[in-house]
Coordinates of C-alpha atoms and ligand atoms in Angstrom, one line a residue:
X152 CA 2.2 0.3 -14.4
X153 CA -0.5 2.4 -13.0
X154 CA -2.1 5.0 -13.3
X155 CA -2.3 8.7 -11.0
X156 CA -4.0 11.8 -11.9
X157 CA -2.1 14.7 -11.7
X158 CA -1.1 17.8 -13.8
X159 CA 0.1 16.9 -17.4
X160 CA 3.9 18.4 -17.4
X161 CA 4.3 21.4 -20.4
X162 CA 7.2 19.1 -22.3
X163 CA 7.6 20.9 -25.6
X164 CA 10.2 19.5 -27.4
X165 CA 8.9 17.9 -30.2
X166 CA 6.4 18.9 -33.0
X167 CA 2.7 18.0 -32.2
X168 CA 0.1 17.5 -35.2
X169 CA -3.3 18.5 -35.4
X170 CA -5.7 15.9 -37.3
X171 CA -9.1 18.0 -37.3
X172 CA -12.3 17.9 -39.0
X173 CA -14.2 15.2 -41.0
X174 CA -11.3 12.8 -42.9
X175 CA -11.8 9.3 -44.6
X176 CA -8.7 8.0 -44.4
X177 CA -8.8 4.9 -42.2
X178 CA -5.6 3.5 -41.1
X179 CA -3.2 5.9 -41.8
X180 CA -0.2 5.3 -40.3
X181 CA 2.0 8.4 -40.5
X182 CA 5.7 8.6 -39.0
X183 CA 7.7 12.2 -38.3
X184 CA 11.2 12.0 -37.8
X185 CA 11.3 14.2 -34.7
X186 CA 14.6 16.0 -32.9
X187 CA 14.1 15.3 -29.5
X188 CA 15.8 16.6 -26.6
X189 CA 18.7 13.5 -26.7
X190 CA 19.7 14.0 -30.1
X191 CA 17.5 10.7 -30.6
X192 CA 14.5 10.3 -32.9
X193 CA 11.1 10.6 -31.8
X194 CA 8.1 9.5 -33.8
X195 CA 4.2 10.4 -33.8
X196 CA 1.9 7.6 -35.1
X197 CA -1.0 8.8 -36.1
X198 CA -4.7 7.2 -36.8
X199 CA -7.1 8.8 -38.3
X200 CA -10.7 7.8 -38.4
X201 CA -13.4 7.9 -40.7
X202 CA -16.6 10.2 -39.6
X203 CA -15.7 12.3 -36.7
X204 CA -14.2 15.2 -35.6
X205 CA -11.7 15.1 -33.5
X206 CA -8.4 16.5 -32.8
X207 CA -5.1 14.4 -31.5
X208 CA -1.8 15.5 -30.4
X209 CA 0.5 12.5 -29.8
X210 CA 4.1 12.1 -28.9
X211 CA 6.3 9.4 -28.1
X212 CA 9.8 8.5 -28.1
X213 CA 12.1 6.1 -29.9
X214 CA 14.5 5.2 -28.0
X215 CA 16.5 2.3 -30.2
X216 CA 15.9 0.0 -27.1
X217 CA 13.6 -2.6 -29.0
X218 CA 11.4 -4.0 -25.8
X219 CA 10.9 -0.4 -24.5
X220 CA 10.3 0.8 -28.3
X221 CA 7.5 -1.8 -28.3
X222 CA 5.7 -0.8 -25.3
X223 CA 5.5 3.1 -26.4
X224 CA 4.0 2.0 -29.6
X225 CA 1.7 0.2 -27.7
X226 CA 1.0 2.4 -24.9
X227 CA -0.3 4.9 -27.9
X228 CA -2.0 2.5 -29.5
X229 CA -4.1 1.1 -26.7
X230 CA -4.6 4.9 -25.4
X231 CA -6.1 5.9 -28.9
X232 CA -8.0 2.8 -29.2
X233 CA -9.9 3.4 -26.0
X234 CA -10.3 7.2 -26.4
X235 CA -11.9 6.4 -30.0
X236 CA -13.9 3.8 -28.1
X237 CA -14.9 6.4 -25.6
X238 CA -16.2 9.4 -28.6
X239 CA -17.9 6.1 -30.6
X240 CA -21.1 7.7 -29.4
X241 CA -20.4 11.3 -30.0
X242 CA -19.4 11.3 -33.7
X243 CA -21.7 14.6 -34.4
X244 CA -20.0 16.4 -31.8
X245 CA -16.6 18.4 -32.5
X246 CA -13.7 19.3 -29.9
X247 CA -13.2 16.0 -28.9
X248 CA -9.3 15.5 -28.4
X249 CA -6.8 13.4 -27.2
X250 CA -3.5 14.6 -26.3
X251 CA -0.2 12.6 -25.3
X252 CA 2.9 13.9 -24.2
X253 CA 6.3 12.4 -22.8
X254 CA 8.7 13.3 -21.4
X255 CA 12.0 10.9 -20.3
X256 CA 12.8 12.2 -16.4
X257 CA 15.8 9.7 -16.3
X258 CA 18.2 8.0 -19.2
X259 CA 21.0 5.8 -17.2
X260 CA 23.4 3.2 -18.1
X261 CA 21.6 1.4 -16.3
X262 CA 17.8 2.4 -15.9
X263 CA 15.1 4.4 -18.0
X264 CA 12.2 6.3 -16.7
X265 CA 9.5 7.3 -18.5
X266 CA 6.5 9.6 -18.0
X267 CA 3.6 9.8 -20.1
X268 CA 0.3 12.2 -19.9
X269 CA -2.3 11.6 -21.5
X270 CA -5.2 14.1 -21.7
X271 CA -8.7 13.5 -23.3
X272 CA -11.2 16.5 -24.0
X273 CA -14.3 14.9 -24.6
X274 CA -17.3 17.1 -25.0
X275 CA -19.9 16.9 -22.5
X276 CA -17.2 15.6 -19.9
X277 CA -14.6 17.7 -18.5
X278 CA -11.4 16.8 -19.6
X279 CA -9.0 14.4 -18.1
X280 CA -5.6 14.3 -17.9
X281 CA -3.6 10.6 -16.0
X282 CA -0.3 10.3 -15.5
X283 CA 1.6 7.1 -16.6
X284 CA 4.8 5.8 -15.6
X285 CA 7.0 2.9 -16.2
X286 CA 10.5 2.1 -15.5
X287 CA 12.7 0.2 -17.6
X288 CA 16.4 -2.0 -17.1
X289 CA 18.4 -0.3 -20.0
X290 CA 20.0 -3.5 -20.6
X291 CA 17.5 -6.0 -20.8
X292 CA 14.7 -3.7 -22.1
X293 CA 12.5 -5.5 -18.9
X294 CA 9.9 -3.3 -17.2
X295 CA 10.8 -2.7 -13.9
X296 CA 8.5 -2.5 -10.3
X297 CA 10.2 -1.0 -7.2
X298 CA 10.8 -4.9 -6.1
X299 CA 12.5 -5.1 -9.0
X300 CA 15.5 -2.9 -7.6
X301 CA 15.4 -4.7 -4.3
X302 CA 17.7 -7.4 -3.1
X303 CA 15.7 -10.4 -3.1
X304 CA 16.2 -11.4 0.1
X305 CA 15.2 -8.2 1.8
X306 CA 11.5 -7.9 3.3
X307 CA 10.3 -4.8 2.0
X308 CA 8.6 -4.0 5.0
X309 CA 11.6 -3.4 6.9
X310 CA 12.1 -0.7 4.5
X311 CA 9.0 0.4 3.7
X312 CA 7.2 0.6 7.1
X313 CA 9.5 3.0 8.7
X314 CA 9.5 5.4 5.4
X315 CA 5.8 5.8 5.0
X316 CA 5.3 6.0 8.8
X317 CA 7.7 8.6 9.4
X318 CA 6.1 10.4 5.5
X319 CA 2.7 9.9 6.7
X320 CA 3.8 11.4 10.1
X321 CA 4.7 14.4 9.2
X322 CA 2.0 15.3 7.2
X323 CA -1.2 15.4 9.2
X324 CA -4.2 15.1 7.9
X325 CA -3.5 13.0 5.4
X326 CA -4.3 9.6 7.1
X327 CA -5.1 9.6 10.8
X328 CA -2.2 8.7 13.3
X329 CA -4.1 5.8 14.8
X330 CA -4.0 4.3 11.4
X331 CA 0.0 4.4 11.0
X332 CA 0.7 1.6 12.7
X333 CA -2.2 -0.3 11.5
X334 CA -0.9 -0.3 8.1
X335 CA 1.5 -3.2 6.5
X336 CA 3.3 -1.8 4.0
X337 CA 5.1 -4.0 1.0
X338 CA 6.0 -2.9 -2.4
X339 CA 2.7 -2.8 -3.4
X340 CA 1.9 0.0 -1.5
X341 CA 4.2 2.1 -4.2
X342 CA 1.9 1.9 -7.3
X343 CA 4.9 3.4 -9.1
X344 CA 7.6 4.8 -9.7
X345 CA 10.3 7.1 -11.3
X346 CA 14.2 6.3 -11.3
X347 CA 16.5 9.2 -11.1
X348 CA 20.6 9.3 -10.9
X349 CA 20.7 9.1 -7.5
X350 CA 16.8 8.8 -6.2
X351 CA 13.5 6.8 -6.3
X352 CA 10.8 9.2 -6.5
X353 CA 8.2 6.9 -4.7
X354 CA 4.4 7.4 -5.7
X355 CA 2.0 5.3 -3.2
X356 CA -0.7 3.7 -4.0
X357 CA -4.0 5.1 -3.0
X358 CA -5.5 1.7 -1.9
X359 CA -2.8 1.0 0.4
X360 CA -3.4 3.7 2.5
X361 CA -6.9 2.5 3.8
X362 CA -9.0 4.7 2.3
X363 CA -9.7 7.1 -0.2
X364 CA -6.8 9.2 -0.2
X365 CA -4.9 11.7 -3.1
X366 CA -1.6 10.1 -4.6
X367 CA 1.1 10.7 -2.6
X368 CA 4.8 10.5 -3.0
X369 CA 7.9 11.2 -1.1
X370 CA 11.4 11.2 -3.1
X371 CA 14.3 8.4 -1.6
X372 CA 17.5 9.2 -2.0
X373 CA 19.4 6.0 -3.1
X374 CA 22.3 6.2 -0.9
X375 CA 19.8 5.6 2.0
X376 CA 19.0 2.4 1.1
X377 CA 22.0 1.2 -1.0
X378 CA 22.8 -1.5 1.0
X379 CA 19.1 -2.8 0.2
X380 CA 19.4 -2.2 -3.3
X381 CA 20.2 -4.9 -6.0
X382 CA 24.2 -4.5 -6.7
X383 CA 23.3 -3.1 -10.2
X384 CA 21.2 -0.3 -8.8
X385 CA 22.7 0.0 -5.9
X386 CA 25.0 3.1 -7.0
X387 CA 24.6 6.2 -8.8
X388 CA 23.0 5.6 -12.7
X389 CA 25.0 8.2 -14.3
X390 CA 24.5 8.6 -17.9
X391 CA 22.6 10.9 -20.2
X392 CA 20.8 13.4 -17.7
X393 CA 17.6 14.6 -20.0
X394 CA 15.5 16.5 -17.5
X395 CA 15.7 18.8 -14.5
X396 CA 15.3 17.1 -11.0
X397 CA 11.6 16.3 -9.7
X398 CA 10.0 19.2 -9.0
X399 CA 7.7 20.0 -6.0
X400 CA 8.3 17.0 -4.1
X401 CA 6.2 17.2 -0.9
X402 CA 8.9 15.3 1.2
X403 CA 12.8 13.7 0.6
X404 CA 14.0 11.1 2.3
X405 CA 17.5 11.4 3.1
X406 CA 17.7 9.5 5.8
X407 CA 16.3 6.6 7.2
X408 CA 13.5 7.6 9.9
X409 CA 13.1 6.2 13.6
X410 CA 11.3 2.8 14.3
X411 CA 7.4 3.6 14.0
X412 CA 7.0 2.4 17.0
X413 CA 8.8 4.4 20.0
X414 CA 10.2 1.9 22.9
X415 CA 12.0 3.1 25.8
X416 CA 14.2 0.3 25.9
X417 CA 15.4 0.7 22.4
X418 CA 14.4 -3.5 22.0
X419 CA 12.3 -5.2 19.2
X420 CA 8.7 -5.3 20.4
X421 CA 5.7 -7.4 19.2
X422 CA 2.0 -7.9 20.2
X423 CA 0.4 -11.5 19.8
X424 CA -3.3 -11.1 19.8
X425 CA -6.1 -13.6 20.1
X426 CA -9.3 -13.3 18.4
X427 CA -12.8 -15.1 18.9
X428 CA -12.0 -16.8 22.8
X429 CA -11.5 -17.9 25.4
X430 CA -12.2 -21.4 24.8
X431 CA -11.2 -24.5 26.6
X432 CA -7.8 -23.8 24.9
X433 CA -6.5 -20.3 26.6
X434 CA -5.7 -22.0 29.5
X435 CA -2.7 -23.1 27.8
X436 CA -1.8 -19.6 26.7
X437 CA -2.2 -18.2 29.9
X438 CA 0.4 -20.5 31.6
X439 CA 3.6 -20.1 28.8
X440 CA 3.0 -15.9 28.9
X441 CA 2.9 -16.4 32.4
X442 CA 5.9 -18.6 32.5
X443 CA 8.0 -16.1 30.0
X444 CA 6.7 -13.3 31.7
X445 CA 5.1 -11.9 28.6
X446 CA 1.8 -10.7 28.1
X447 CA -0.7 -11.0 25.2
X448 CA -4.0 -9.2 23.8
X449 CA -7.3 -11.3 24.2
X450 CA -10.2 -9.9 22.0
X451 CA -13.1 -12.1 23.4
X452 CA -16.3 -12.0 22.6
X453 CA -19.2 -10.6 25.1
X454 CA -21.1 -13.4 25.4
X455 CA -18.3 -15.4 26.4
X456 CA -17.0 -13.4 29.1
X457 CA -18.9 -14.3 32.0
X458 CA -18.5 -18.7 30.9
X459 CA -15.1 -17.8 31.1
X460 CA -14.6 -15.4 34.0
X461 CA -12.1 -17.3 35.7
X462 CA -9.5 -17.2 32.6
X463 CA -10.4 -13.3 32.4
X464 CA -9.6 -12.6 35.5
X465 CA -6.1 -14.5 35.0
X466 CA -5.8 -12.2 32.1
X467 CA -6.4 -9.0 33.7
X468 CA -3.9 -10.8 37.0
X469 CA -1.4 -11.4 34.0
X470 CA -0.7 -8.2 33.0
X471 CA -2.6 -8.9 29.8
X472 CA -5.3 -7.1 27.2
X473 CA -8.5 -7.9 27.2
X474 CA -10.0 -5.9 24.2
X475 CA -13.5 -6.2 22.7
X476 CA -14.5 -8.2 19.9
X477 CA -18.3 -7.5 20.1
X478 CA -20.8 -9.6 21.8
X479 CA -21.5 -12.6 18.8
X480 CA -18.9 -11.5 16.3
X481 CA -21.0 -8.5 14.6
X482 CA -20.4 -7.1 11.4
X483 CA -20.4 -3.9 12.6
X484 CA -20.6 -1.8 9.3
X485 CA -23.8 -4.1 8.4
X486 CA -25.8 -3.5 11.8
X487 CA -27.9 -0.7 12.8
X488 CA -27.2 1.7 15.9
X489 CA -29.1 -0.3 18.2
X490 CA -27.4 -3.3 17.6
X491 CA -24.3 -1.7 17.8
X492 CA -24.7 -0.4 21.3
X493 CA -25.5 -4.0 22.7
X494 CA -23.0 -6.1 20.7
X495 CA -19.8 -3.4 21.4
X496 CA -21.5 -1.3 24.6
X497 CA -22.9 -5.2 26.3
X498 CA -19.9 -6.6 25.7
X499 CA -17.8 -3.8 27.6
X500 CA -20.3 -4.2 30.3
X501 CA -20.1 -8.0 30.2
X502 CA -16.2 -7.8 30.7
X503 CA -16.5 -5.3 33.2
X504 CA -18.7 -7.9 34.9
X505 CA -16.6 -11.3 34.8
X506 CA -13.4 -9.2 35.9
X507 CA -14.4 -7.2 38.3
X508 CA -14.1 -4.0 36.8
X509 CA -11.8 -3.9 34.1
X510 CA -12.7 -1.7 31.0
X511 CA -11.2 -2.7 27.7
X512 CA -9.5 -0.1 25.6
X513 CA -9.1 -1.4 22.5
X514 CA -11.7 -3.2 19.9
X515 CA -10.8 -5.6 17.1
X516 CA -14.0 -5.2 14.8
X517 CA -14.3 -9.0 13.6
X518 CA -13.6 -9.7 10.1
X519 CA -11.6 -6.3 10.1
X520 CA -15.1 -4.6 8.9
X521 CA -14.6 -1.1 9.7
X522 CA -15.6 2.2 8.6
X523 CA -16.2 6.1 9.7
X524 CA -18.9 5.4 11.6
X525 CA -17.9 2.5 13.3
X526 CA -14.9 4.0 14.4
X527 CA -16.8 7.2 15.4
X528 CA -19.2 4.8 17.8
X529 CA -16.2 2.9 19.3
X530 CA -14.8 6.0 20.6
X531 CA -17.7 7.8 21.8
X532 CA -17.6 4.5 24.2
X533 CA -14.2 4.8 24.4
X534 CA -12.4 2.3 22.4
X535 CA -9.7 2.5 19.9
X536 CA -9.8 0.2 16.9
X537 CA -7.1 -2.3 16.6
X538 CA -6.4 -4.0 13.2
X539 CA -3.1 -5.9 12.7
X540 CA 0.0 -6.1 10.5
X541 CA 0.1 -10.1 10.6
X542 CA -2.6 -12.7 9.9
X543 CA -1.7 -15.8 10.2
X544 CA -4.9 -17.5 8.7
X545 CA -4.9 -19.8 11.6
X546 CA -8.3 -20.9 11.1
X547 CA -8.1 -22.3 7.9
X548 CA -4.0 -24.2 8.6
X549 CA -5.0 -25.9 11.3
X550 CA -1.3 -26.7 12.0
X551 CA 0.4 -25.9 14.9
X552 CA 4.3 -26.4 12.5
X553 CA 2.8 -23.6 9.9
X554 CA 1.2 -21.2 12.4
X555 CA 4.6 -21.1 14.3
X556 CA 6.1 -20.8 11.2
X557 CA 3.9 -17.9 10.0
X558 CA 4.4 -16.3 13.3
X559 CA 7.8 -16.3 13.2
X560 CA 8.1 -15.5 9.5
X561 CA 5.7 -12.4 9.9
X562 CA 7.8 -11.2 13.3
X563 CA 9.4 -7.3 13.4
X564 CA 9.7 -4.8 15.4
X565 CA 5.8 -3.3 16.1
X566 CA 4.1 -6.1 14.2
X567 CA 0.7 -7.1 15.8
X568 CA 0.0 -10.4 14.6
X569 CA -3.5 -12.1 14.5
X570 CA -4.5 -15.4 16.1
X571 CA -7.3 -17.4 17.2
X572 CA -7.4 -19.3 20.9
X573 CA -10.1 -21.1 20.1
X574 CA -8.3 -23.6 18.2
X575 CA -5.3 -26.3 19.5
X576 CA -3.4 -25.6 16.7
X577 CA -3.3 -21.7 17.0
X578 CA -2.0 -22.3 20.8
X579 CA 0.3 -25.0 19.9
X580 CA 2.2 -23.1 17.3
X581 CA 2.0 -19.7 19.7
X582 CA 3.1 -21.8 22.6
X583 CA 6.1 -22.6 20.5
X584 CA 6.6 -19.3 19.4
X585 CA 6.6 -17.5 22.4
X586 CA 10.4 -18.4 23.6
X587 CA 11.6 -18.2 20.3
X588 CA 10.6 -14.8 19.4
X589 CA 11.9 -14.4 23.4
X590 CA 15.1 -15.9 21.9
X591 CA 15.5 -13.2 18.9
X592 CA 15.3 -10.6 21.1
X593 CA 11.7 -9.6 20.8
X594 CA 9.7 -8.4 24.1
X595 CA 5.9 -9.5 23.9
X596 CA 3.9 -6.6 24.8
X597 CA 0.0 -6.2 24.7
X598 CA -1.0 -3.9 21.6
X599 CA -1.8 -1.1 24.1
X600 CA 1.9 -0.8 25.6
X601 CA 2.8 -0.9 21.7
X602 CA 0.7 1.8 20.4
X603 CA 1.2 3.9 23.6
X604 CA -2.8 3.8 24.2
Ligands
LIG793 ZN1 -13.0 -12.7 15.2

């Protein structure tokens, strides 16, 4: 469970209580019986300190499951512990407050959401208020994660990717579109969730979305994915309905979107890239794309280019992408703008050189060090930036068997995976790869063709 900052809900059902000025009374553990809105019990436990003022308003529920019962009472606990921890410092002051509220969006036969808000008032700060959510199997009293619901033998990313894409799509301005297909999206993207009767209500998490970005969540209607679903959440959780649908949901899913990645042909499409060449070892490379007809993406490095002209200009003969990977494998969000103009702007030129005048399009920046400004220099010389969904870690196996096998266990439709041709074992397991991806239907296309650059 996570937490998100958004507006606290206005939930009042149950009694709240007030614990103000100066008390001595340490300990106190004090228990309302409650009538909530499920003709169930709800309890407020109270502690009380010894020489501050301070005000608290804390609800939870009882819900007679005793797993879930337990992690209420300690969800209050912990919350009142660290607020207390927090005012230590500020016992002279008064107004400081702490204020928890539930509410239960979802109460199945077979799953449990629950919300909580909790909102501290500290004087001197202004006041807070985080949104917590957790999910519960009714049966088993087990906390629940969105993997949790999914068939265990389904890659979340065939579900995920095209979701998000087709979310993140349609609201501009949220993340950029050259970043959508960059992105590699698993369960952990959702930091959490809520379970309704008949709909996930999706909340991502900030960190997955590449940079600093608002919460976002889009709503997924179950029946969309039922097939994916684990058989005992699979249909709709009927039971005790305790709260009106989600509100103000930016976007509902209620079908599944396109493939994020448009292709003519209707076919599965993939992009094998090569980081860090050419070495002795592309030679290799060259000749099984040639022989499949495929093609490949080659991000070499400038000072490379003109040892290796003849294999560049096979490249460029090939059908293939040559893309930039700076001159001596910069760190380009550590080096100054000077630097950056030989390493990225040399290494264009360099390429332009060994090939006879072909200008890459794309840069990989090494180690996947990026940033605002990095990507504002690369296109003021004309060069999109180029992650990938895939790595392999190639350079540390070694092992042509577990490359091919991490190729082919990363492979979907629009994946760009990461290699290296500078070592044997990279080719040898993408030399094996190559028919076999052939073989499953896939078409190898450079990462240009697949992002339509
Ligand atoms: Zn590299």
């Amino acid at each position: 469970m996570h937490t998100l900052r958004r507006h606290p809900r206005q939930w009042s059902v149950v009694a709240w209580l007030f614990v103000t000025g100066v008390t001595t009374i340490v300990g106190l553990f004090t228990y309302l019986v409650l009538q909530g809105p499920i003709n169930k019990s709800a309890s407020s436990q109270i502690l009380i300190g010894n020489d501050i003022s301070r005000e608290f308003d804390i609800q939870y529920p009882v819900l007679h499951v005793p797993e879930v019962d337990t992690f209420v009472k300690t969800f209050a606990s912990q919350q009142t512990e660290s607020f207390l921890a927090k005012i230590k410092d500020r016992s002279y002051d008064s107004g400081n407050k702490l204020i928890i509220h539930y509410s239960i969006p979802h109460h199945g036969e077979k799953l449990l959401s629950i919300v909580f808000s909790v909102t501290e008032e500290i004087v001197g700060s202004p006041p807070t208020t985080v949104q917590y959510r957790q999910v519960f199997d009714v049966a088993s009293g087990k906390k629940l994660t969105l993997s949790d619901l999914f068939r265990d033998d389904i890659d979340p990313r065939s579900v995920l990717a095209d979701i998000f894409y087709d979310y993140f799509s349609q609201q501009p301005g949220i993340l950029p579109r050259e970043q959508l297909g960059l992105l590699d999206f698993t369960f952990a993207a959702v930091e959490d969730l809520i379970v309704y009767e008949d709909s996930l209500l999706l909340f991502f998490n900030p960190h997955s979305l590449g940079a600093k970005q608002d919460s976002q969540s889009v709503l997924l209607q179950k029946p969309v994915v039922a097939s994916l679903l684990k058989n005992a959440y699979s249909g709709k959780d009927t039971g005790r309905k305790l709260d009106t649908p989600p509100e103000n949901v930016a976007y509902a899913i209620n079908d599944l979107p396109q493939r994020h990645i448009p292709n003519a042909n209707g076919g599965k499409r993939i992009a094998l890239t090569f980081d860090d060449g050419p070495s002795p070892h592309t030679k290799r490379l060259l000749d099984i794309l040639g022989r499949y007809r495929s093609r490949g993406t080659f991000y070499v490095l400038g000072h490379l280019a003109q040892p290796y002209a003849g294999d560049l200009q096979r490249m460029v003969q090939g059908g293939h992408e040559i893309g930039n990977h700076t001159w001596m494998h910069a760190n380009l969000t550590q080096i100054t703008s000077a630097e950056f103009d030989w390493q990225v702007a040399g290494t264009q030129h360099a390429i332009q050189q060994a090939t006879g005048g072909y200008t890459p399009r794309t840069i990989r920046p090494p180690y996947g060090a990026t940033n605002g400004s990095v990507t504002g220099r690369a296109a003021q010389l004309g060069l999109k930036e180029v992650l990938w969904n895939v790595d392999t870690n190639d350079w540390q196996a070694r092992d042509g068997q577990l490359i091919y096998d991490r190729i082919m266990g990363g492979a979907a439709d629009g994946r760009v995976i990461l290699l290296h041709d500078i070592y044997g074992s990279s080719v040898d397991g993408a030399i094996r790869a190559v028919p076999e991806l052939l073989a499953q239907g896939y078409q190898l296309v450079t990462v240009s063709e697949l992002y339509g650059y």
